Coordinates of C-alpha atoms and ligand atoms in Angstrom, one line a residue:
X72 CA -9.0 23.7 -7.7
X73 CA -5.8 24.0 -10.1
X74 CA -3.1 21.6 -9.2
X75 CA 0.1 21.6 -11.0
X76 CA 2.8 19.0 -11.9
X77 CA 5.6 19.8 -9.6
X78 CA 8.2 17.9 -11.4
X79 CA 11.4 18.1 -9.5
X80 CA 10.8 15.6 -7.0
X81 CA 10.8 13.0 -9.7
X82 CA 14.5 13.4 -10.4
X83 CA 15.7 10.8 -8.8
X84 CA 13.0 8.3 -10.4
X85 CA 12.6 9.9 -13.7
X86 CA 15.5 8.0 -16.1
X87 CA 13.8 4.5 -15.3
X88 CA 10.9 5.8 -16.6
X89 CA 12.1 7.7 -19.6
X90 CA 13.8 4.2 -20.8
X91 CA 11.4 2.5 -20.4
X92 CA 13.5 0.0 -18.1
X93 CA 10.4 -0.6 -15.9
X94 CA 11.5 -4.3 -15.1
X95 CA 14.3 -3.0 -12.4
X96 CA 12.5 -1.1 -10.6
X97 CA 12.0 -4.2 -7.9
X98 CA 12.2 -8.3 -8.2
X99 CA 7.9 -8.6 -8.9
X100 CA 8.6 -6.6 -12.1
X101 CA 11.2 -8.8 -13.2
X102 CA 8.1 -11.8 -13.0
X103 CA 5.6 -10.5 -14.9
X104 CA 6.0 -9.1 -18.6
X105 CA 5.9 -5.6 -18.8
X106 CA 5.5 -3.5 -22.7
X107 CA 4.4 0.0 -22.1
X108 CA 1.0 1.2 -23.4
X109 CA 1.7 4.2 -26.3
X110 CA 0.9 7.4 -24.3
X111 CA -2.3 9.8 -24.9
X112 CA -1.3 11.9 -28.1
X113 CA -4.8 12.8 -29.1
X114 CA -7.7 14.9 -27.1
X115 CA -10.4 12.5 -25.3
X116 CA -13.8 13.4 -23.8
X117 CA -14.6 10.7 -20.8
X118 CA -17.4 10.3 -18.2
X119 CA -14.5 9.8 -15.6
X120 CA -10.9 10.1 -15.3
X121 CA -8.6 8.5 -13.5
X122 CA -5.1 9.3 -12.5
X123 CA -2.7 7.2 -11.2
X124 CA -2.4 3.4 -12.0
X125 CA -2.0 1.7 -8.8
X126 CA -4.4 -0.3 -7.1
X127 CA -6.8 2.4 -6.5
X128 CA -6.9 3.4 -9.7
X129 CA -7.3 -0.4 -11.1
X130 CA -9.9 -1.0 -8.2
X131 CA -12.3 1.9 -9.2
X132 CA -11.7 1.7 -13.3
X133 CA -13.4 -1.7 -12.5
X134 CA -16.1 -1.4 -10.4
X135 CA -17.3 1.6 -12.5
X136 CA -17.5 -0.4 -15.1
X137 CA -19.1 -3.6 -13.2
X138 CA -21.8 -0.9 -12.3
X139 CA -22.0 0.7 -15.4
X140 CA -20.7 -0.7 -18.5
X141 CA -21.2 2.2 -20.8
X142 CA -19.8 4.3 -18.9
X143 CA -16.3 6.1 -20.7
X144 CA -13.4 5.8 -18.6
X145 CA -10.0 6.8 -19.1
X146 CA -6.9 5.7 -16.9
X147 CA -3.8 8.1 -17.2
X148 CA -0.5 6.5 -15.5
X149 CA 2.5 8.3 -15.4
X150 CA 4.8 5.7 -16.3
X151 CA 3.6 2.1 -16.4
X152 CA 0.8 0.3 -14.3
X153 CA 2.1 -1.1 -11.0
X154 CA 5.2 1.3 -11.3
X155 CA 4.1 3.0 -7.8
X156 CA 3.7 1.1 -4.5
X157 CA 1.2 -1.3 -6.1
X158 CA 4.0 -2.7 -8.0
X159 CA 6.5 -3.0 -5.4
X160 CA 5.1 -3.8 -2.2
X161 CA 5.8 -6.9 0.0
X162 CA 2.7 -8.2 -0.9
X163 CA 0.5 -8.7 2.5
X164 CA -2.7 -8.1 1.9
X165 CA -3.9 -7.4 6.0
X166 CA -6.5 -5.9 8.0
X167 CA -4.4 -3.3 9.2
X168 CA -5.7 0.3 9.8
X169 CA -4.1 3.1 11.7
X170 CA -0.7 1.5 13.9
X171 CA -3.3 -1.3 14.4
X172 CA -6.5 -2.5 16.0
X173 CA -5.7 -1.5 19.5
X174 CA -4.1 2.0 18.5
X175 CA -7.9 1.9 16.4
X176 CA -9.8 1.3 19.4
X177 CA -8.1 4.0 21.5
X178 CA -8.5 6.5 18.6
X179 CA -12.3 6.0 17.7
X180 CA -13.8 3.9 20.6
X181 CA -14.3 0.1 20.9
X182 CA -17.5 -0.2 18.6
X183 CA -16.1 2.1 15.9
X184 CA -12.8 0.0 15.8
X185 CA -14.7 -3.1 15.2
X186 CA -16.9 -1.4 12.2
X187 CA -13.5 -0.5 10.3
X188 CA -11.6 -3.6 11.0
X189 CA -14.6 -5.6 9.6
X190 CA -15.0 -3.6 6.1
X191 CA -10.8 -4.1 6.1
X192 CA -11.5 -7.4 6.7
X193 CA -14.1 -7.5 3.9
X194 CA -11.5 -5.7 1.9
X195 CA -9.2 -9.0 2.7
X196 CA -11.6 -11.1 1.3
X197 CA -12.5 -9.0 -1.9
X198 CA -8.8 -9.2 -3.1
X199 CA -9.3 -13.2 -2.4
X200 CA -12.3 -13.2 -4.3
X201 CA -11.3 -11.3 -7.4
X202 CA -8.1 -13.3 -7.8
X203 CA -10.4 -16.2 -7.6
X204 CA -13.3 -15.3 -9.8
X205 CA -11.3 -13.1 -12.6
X206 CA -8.7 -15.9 -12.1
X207 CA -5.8 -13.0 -11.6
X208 CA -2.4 -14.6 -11.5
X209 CA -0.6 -13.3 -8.6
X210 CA 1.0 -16.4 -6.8
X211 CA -2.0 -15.5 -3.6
X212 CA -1.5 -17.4 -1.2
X213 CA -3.6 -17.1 2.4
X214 CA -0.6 -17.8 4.8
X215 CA -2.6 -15.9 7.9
X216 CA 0.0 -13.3 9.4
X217 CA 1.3 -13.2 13.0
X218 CA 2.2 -9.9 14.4
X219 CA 5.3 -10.3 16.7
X220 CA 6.8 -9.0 19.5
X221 CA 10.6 -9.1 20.6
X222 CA 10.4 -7.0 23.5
X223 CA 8.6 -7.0 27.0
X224 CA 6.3 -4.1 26.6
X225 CA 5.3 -5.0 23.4
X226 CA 3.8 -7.8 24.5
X227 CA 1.8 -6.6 27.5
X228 CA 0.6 -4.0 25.0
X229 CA -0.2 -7.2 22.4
X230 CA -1.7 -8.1 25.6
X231 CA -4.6 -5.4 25.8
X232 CA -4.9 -5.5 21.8
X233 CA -5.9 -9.1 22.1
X234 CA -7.9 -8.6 24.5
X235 CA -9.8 -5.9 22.9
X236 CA -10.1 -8.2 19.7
X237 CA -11.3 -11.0 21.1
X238 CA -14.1 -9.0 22.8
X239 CA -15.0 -7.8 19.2
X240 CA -15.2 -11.7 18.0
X241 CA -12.0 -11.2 16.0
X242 CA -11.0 -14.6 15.8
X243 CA -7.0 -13.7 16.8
X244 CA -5.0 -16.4 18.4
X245 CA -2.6 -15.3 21.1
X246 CA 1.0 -17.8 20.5
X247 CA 3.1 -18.5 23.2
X248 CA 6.7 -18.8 22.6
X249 CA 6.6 -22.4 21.8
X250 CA 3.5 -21.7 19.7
X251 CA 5.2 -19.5 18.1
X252 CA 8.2 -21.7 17.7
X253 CA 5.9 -23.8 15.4
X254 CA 6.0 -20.9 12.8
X255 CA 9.5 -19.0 13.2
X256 CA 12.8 -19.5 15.8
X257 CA 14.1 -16.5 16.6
X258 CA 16.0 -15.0 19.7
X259 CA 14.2 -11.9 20.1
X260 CA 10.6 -13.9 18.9
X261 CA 9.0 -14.1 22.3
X262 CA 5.4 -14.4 21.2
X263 CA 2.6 -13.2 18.6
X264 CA -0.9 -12.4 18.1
X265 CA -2.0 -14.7 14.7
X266 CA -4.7 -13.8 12.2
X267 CA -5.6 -16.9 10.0
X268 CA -7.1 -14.5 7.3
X269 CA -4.5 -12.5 5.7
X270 CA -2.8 -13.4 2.6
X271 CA 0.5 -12.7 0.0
X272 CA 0.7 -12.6 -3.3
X273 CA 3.0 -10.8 -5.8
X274 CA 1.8 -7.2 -5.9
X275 CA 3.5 -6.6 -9.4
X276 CA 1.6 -9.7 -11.5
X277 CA -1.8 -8.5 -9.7
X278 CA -1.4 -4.6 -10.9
X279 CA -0.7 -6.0 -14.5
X280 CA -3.2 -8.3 -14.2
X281 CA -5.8 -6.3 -13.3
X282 CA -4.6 -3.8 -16.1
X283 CA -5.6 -6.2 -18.6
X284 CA -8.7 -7.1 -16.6
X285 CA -10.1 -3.8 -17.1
X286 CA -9.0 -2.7 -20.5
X287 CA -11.2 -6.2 -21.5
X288 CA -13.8 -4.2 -19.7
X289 CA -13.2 -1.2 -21.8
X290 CA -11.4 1.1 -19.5
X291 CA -9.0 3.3 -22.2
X292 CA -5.3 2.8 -20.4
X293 CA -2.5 5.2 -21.3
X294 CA 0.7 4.2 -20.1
X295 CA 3.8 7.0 -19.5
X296 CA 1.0 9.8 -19.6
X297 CA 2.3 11.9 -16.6
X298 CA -1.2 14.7 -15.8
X299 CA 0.8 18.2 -15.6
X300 CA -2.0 19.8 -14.8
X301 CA -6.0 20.2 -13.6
X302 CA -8.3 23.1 -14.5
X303 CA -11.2 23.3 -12.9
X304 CA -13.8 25.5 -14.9
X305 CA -15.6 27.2 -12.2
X306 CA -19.0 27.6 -13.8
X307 CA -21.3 24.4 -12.8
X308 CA -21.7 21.6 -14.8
X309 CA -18.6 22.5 -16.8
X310 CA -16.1 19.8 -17.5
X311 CA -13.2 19.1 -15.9
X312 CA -9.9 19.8 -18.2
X313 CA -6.9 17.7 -17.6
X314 CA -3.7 17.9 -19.3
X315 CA -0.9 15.9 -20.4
X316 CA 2.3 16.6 -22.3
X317 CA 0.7 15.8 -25.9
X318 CA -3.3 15.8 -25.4
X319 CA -5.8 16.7 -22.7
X320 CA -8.8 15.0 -21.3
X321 CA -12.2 16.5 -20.7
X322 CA -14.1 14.4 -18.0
X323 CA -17.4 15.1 -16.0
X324 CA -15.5 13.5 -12.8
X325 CA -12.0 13.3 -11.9
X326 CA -10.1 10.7 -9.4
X327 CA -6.9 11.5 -8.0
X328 CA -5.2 7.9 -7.6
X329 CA -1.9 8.9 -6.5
X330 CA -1.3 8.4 -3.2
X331 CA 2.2 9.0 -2.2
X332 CA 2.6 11.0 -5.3
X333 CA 0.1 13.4 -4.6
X334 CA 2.7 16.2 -2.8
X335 CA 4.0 16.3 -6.5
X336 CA 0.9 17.2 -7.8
X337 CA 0.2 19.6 -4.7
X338 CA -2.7 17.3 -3.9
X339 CA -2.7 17.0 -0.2
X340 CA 0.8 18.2 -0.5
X341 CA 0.3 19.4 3.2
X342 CA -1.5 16.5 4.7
X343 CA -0.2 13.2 3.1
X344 CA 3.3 12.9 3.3
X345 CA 5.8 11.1 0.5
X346 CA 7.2 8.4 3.2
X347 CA 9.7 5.7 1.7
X348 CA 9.8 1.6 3.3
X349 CA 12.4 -0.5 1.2
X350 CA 12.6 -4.3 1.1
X351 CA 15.7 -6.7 0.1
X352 CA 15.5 -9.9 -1.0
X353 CA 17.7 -13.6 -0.5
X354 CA 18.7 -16.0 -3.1
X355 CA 16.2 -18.6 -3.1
X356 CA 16.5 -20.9 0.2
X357 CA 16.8 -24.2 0.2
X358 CA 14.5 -26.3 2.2
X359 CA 17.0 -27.3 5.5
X360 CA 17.6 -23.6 5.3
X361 CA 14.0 -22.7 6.0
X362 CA 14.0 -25.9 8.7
X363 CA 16.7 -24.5 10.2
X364 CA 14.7 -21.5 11.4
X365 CA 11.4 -23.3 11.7
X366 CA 9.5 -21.7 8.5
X367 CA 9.5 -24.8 6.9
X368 CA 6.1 -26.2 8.6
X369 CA 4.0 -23.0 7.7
X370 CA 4.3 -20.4 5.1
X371 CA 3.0 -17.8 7.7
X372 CA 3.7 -14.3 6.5
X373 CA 5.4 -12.1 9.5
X374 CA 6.0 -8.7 11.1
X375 CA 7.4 -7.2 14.4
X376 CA 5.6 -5.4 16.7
X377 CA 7.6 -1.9 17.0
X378 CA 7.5 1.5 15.6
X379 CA 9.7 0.9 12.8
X380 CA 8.4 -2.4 12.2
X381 CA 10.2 -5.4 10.0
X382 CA 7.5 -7.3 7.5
X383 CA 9.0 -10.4 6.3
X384 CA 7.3 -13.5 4.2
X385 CA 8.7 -16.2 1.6
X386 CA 8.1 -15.4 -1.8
X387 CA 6.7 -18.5 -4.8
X388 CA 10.5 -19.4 -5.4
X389 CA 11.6 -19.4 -1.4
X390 CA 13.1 -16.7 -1.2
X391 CA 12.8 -14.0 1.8
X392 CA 11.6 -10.7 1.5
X393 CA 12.8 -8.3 4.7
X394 CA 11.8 -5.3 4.8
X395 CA 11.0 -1.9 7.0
X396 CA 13.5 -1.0 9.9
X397 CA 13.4 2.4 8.4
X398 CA 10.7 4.7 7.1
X399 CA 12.2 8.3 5.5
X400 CA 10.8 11.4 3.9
X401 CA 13.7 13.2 1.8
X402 CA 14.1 17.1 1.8
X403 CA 12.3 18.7 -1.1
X404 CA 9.6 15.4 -1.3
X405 CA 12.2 14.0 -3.3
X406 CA 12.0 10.2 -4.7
X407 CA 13.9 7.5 -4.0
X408 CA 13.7 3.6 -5.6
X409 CA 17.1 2.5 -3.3
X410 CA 18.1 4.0 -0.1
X411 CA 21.4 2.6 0.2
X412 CA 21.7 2.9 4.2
X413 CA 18.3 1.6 5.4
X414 CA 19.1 -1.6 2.7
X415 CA 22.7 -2.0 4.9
X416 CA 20.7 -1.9 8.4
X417 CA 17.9 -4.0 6.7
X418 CA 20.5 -6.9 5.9
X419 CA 21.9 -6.1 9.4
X420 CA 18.9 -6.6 10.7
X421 CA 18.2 -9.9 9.4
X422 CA 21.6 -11.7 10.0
X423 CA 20.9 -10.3 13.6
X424 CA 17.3 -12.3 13.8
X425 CA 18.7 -15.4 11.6
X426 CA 22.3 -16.1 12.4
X427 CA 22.1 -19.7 10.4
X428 CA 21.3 -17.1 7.5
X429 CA 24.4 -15.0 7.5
X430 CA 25.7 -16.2 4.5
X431 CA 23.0 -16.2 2.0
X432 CA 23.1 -13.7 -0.9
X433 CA 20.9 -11.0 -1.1
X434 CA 20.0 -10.5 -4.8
X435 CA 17.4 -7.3 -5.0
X436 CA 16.4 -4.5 -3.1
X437 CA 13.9 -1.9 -3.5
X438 CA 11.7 0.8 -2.1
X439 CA 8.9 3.0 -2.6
X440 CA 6.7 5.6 -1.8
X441 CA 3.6 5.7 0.7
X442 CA 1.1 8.4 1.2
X443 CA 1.5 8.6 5.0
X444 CA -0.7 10.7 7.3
X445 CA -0.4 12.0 10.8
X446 CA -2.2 9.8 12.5
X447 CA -2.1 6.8 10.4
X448 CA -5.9 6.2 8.8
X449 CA -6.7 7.1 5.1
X450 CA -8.9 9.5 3.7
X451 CA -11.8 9.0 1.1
X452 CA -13.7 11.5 -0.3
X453 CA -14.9 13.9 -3.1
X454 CA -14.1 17.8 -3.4
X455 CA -13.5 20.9 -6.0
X456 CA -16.4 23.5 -6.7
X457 CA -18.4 21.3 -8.4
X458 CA -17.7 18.4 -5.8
X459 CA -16.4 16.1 -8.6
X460 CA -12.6 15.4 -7.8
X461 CA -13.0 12.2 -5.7
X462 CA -10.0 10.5 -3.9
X463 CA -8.3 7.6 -2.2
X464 CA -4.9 8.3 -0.7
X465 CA -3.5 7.9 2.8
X466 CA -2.8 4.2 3.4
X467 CA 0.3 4.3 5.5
X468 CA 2.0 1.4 4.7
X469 CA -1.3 -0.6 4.9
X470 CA -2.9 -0.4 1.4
X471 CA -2.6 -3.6 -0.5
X472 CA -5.9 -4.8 0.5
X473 CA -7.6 -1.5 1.1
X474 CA -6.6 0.5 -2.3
X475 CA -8.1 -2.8 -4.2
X476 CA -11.4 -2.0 -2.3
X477 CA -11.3 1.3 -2.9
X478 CA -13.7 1.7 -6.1
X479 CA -16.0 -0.9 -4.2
X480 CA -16.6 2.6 -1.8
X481 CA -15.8 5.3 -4.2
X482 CA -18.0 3.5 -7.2
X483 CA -21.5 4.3 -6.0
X484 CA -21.2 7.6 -4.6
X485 CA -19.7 8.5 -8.1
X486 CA -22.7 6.8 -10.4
X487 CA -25.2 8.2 -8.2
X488 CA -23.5 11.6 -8.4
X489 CA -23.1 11.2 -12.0
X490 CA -27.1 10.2 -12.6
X491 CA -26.5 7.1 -14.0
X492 CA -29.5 5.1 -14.6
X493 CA -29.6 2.2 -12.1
X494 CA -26.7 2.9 -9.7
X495 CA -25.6 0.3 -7.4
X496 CA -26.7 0.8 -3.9
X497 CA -24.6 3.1 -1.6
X498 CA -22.4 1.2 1.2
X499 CA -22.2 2.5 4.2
X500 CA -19.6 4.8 4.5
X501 CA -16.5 4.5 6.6
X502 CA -15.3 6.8 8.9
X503 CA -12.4 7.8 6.4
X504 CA -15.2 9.2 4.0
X505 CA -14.7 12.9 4.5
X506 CA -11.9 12.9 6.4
X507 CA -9.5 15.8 6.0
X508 CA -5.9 14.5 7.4
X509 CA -4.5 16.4 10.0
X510 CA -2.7 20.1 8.3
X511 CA 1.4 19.0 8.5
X512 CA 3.8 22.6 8.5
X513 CA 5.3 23.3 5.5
X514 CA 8.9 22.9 4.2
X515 CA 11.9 22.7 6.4
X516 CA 10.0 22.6 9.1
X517 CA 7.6 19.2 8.2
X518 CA 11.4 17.8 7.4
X519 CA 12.8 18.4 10.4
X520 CA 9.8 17.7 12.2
X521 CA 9.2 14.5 10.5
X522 CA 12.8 13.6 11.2
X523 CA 12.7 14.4 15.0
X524 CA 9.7 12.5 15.2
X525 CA 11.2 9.7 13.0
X526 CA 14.4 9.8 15.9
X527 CA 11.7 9.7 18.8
X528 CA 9.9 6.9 17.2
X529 CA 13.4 4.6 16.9
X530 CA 14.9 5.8 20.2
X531 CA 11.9 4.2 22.0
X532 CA 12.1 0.7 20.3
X533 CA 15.5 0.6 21.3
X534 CA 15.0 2.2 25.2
X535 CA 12.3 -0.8 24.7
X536 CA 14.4 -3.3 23.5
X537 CA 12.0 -4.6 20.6
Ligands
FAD63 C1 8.1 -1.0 -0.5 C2 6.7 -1.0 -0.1 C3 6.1 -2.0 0.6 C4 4.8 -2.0 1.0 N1 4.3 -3.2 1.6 C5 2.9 -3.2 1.8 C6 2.4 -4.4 2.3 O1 3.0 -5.5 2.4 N2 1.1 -4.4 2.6 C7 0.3 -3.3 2.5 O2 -0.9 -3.4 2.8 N3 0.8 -2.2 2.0 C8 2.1 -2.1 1.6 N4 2.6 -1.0 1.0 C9 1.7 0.1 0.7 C10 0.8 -0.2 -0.5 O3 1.6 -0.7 -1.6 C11 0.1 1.1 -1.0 O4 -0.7 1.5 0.1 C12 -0.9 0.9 -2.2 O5 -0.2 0.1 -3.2 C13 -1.4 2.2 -2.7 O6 -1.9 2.1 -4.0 P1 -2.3 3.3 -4.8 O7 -2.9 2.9 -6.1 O8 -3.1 4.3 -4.0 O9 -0.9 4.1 -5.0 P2 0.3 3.7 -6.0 O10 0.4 2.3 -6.2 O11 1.5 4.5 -5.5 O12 -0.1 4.3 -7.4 C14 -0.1 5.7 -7.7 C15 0.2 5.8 -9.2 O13 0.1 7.1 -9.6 C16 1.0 7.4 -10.6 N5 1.2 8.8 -10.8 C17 1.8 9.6 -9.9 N6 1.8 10.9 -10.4 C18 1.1 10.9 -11.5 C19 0.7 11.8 -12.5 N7 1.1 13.1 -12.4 N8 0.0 11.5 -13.6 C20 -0.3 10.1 -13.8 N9 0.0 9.2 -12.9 C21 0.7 9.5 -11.8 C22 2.3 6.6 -10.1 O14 3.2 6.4 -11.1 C23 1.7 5.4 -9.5 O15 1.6 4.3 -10.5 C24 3.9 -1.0 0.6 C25 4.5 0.1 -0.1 C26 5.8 0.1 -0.5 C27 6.3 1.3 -1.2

């Protein structure tokens, strides 16, 4: 394995991080304080290294060192931690896996469905349970989450899937219209599956948060320390060399953290693709303004049921955040923080859903990138000639509470592979351990291919109405 910084695609996010100006890149970084870490300028020998400074990378810095305090980790994040999708998201920490549970069920069989929805569920609860015992402040609030649907066929298939989850004791509550009334008005809201578990919180304060939860652990964080490249040594037992524009790192195990970053890198470059989702923000509301479309009562957080779905929940100050309608891979793997045209037809969108709304300002928008697979489920796992490159990358859209649960999985199959004395027991593994995503064509041709199927995916919710 030799994988190589490819750095064009960064163009378009690159001056941001040169000046430092990491507090624009979305409204969550404009909450939290945010002073760069110095980057790496002097060669380090680690136990592990990490790359990438997301949640998956935070997650597994910690639990290593939970499990194994002496342990030497190093952390090395391009630019600053949170700067990825960790930093940016809208913040739902769900259950979600694949499209969703029924889509899960189809895929994998009834009994398998129900084995990865309860570890996502446990995944849920973790991110509750380390805000509340490391006392991380993220403004989480457990809101549940109702999935909705604004179109006929939706809803019979919202139908089946409730169906299927009640039979797995998924406690899911089907809402009526008028149930449903009690949480949001809305034309085009004509009922919803609701989950009571699911929470928000502000993805920006809980990256930097747990940043400073594992440095106090020891974890050695370098901030604007882009890896240009990994050399694996092929003879066994030989350390892994990774380097960085002023120093390198020599580590006994690697993880690549990256997710949607990882075509850059040519990890994965033909399997996980660079997807973008923006969001935009209102003003703050005031409280008649959130009566008037009946999100006053509950704080529930929302999303339609479609292909190109909307997510939408209130933020600490009242404000809305709107986002989806659009999901697009650029030519080249190119990044983008702002897509100017999917912003316009989010706005649209949500004068369309709240007419009372039409006049309110919006203040920010935003986007990033997800690691997006063919068929929607992540993939785990541990490769290279010596079997010591682990990974986490894949979520499709549906990471928040899985990539913070992620070095709960990956931690003990690296101690045990490492020798460590006393290694934590090994968890079962799910059926993303191992998995290889499905091969996507190169080039042009995963472009055009990703746009067609982009065009097929839109041209049904509209033939659907949703
Ligand atoms: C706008 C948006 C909204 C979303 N909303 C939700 C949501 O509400 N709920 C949900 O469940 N999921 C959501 N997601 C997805 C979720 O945010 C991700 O699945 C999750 O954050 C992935 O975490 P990660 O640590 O794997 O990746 P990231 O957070 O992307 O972290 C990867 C890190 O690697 C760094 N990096 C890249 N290349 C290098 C390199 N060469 N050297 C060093 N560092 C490097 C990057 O700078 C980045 O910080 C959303 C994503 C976006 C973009």
């Amino acid at each position: 394995m030799h994988l190589h910084l490819n750095p064009a695609p960064y163009a378009a996010v690159d001056p941001p991080v040169r000046d430092g100006a990491y507090r624009t890149v979305s409204f969550w970084h404009e909450t939290v304080p945010i002073t760069p870490g110095p980057p790496l300028d002097h060669d380090v020998d680690c136990d592990v290294a990490i790359i990438g400074g997301g949640y998956t990378g935070l997650s597994t810095a910690y639990h290593l060192k939970q499990y194994a305090p002496d342990l030497s980790v190093v952390l090395l994040e391009r630019a600053v931690i949170g700067h990825g999708a960790s930093g940016r998201n809208g913040g739902f920490a769900m259950p979600l896996l694949g499209w969703d549970l029924l889509y899960t069920a189809e895929k994998l069989g009834e009994a398998a469905a129900g084995r990865a929805y309860r570890l996502m569920y446990d995944a849920v609860e973790h991110v509750k349970r380390m805000v509340r015992e490391h006392q991380l402040d993220c403004d989480l609030e457990t809101t549940g989450y109702i999935m909705i649907n604004t179109c006929k066929r939706r809803e019979a298939r919202a139908r089946r899937e409730h169906t299927v989850a009640e039979r797995l004791g998924f406690d899911h509550q089907w809402l009526d219209h008028n149930a449903l009334q009690e949480h949001i008005r809305g034309e085009q809201f004509l009922s919803g599956i609701y989950d009571p578990h699911p929470c928000i919180l502000n993805p920006a304060k809980l990256a930097r948060a747990m940043k400073r939860l594992i440095e106090s652990l020891g974890v050695q964080v370098y901030e604007q320390t882009p890896l240009t490249e990994l050399v694996v040594n092929r003879s066994p037992g030989a350390r892994l060399t990774l380097r960085t524009p002023q120093a390198k790192v020599q580590a006994r195990q690697v993880v690549l953290a990256v997710n949607g970053y990882g075509a850059s890198l040519g990890f994965m470059k033909d399997r996980i693709l660079p997807v973008h989702t923006y969001i935009v923000l209102t003003e703050p509301l005031s409280q008649q303004q959130l009566e008037g479309i009946g999100w006053a009562k509950y704080r529930t957080s929302l999303e339609t049921a479609r292909n190109m779905i909307h997510y939408f929940r209130l933020t600490a100050d009242r404000r809305i955040a709107f986002g989806g309608e659009d999901a697009d891979l650029y030519p080249g793997g190119a990044y983008k923080d702002v897509d100017e045209k999917i912003c316009a037809a989010l706005k649209a969108r949500f004068r369309e859903y709240f007419p009372s709304l039409r006049d309110v300002r919006f203040t920010h928008q935003w986007g990033g990138v997800l690691g997006v697979s063919l068929d929607m489920f992540p993939s785990f796992g541990r490769g290279g000639p010596d079997n010591n490159v682990f990974h986490a990358t894949g979520y499709s859209g549906h990471g928040v509470s899985l990539s913070n649960y992620a070095g709960a999985l990956l931690a003990p199959e690296m101690l045990h592979a490492l020798g460590v004395p006393n290694p934590p027991p090994r968890l079962e593994l799910p059926f993303f351990y191992g998995k290889q995503p499905s091969w996507l064509p190169p080039g042009p041709l995963r472009y055009y291919g990703m746009r067609a199927y982009r065009l097929a995916l839109r041209a049904q919710d509209r033939l659907e109405g949703a």
